[in-house]
């Protein structure tokens, strides 16, 4: 009986359809009931929260207005004159008491044109004291603030960013004229809420979300933009501002700008005409929903995979009776094999794989030993390497010995293998050939070791490794340590002992020094900080850390042997860093590492010079890169300023730098900011086209990078004092 190849496929397809179609229907119902309704609930929560913020702000503004009326009624015009006393002295206490009734409590300034003092929540202040207070606490300038106070005729709301010494919104100002019978108000009271207070107020009702707070006055003029967490926030994309001003009523709206989707939650106060808006990226606004979506998709995928596997198993199970009718399979070489033969081939391939792993295990062991001897950074990392290498350590004491055979050549087999086969009773021995140091191998011993045993053990290792004449092989022995983490120190000790052994010695022991002395390594934390400070070109930090390392070596180094080894390692590491940073350093200008403590001060001076030279090289490299970047940026702007989509973000993204860094470059080169500089270039180009071509004004508008003719004409008139058409006619008449 011949079985069709499509039989199993037909079984699979039928079972797959039966399992997947119900899954699709169930997934749609779950998505509608969970994801969509959850999104509606989150949106409703945002709208409810922004409405509570509006109610709270209305309450605050009403109380501030009442406080202004109270102060105006309580203190007559004559009582606030400079020569008057009496109630004038209690104005500050009234301000402090009334301000404490509000949460959050604002900073209050009571200003009168006839007085030489300003009354604040902090107390009475003279003009110089008030100016210092504004500059120190709020970064505001008194002159700019007083210019608005002197013209205050009605309730006013504005951002304090227009009155700061630098960029960025520092808060929101609410200003009220003091009510006097005279037509011209003689004073004003100002309430300042900082960005932190506004951020906390919004966070109390809405929660800690990543978004921007925007406040518009009754004329839809933006008066504040800040961050939800109380800090400053970057201004929203210009493409969004027009859309935000067109929103009506209270609700949640979706806007798009610069390829991103934004969510705006907006409400309007009927009492004050002020509108409040919370602007977030859609991904941030619905972050909990995104996690729920991910769980839903993972669950659906797992169910689909389960349906797929079950369909395959059911198809194979139903196909089995038919498959028994034709059990054999034909191969390309014409041979016939049954299922048991195929299973045997699979097992044979597994055996070959295990053989390959067994051959590769020494490589894994070598890698593990390298990490132990060079010092693994963390205990879990060390445990991982030991497990992968299948190494067993049965005892709590360790020691590292280095065997050196000067006559080692290619004809002699691996020394590490001979060391591991050496007859060492009651000891575990793992050995590693030091490939970068020919003729040397390191042996890691694990057992119940004692100091008195070390010379005998070293002699036995020497005998196991020596295949030449007697006395040609020597051993350096490190101190005994109580954990694998200490093996790196024992390894350094063995290297130092072997390097400075006596000429007649065949076994060089490291002699432990009293507790608290340096044991073959300089301070790791300080050394890491030294490398990082050199990489950053921070000469001050680098020199301070260098002094700490030199002091540690000078004060704690126990012997000349360790002194030579540590200073040699320090010079070598700094020279390798210089090579990596491509900083040319002439090694000939440095003397050899100190042979005794008398030469250490000369060595220390050379180390200071080397660190200073490396920092200078890094700073020169940074300076050259910075000048090259400035040239590229200014060249790009000079070629692209007529592009309508040119923006600060686009240029910074192109060169991979921050917007603040780009502002700094432009200001250094032009003494102007980005937008005024681009506007200047475009106006100069427009004047050139108006005088040297017959292009229509609307074509010139597009040619210099504008989409809106009215916007271009307004800016041109502000720049030249006339419209583009008037400018062309003026120049045509020889003007």
PDB file of N, CA and C in Angstrom, residues 648-657:
ATOM      1  N   UNK A 648      17.052  72.518  15.855  1.00  0.00           N
ATOM      2  CA  UNK A 648      18.135  72.229  16.792  1.00  0.00           C
ATOM      3  C   UNK A 648      18.245  70.730  17.033  1.00  0.00           C
ATOM      4  N   UNK A 649      17.085  70.054  17.156  1.00  0.00           N
ATOM      5  CA  UNK A 649      17.110  68.611  17.398  1.00  0.00           C
ATOM      6  C   UNK A 649      17.650  67.858  16.193  1.00  0.00           C
ATOM      7  N   UNK A 650      17.282  68.285  14.980  1.00  0.00           N
ATOM      8  CA  UNK A 650      17.747  67.594  13.783  1.00  0.00           C
ATOM      9  C   UNK A 650      19.266  67.693  13.635  1.00  0.00           C
ATOM     10  N   UNK A 651      19.821  68.877  13.883  1.00  0.00           N
ATOM     11  CA  UNK A 651      21.276  69.042  13.756  1.00  0.00           C
ATOM     12  C   UNK A 651      22.003  68.263  14.847  1.00  0.00           C
ATOM     13  N   UNK A 652      21.486  68.304  16.084  1.00  0.00           N
ATOM     14  CA  UNK A 652      22.149  67.576  17.172  1.00  0.00           C
ATOM     15  C   UNK A 652      22.094  66.075  16.933  1.00  0.00           C
ATOM     16  N   UNK A 653      20.970  65.561  16.406  1.00  0.00           N
ATOM     17  CA  UNK A 653      20.883  64.127  16.107  1.00  0.00           C
ATOM     18  C   UNK A 653      21.834  63.736  14.978  1.00  0.00           C
ATOM     19  N   UNK A 654      22.009  64.608  14.002  1.00  0.00           N
ATOM     20  CA  UNK A 654      22.891  64.299  12.884  1.00  0.00           C
ATOM     21  C   UNK A 654      24.333  64.104  13.348  1.00  0.00           C
ATOM     22  N   UNK A 655      24.771  64.930  14.298  1.00  0.00           N
ATOM     23  CA  UNK A 655      26.159  64.860  14.759  1.00  0.00           C
ATOM     24  C   UNK A 655      26.306  64.059  16.053  1.00  0.00           C
ATOM     25  N   UNK A 656      25.194  63.498  16.574  1.00  0.00           N
ATOM     26  CA  UNK A 656      25.273  62.657  17.755  1.00  0.00           C
ATOM     27  C   UNK A 656      25.659  63.393  19.018  1.00  0.00           C
ATOM     28  N   UNK A 657      25.215  64.664  19.164  1.00  0.00           N
ATOM     29  CA  UNK A 657      25.535  65.448  20.348  1.00  0.00           C
ATOM     30  C   UNK A 657      24.236  65.958  20.957  1.00  0.00           C
TER      31      UNK A 657
END
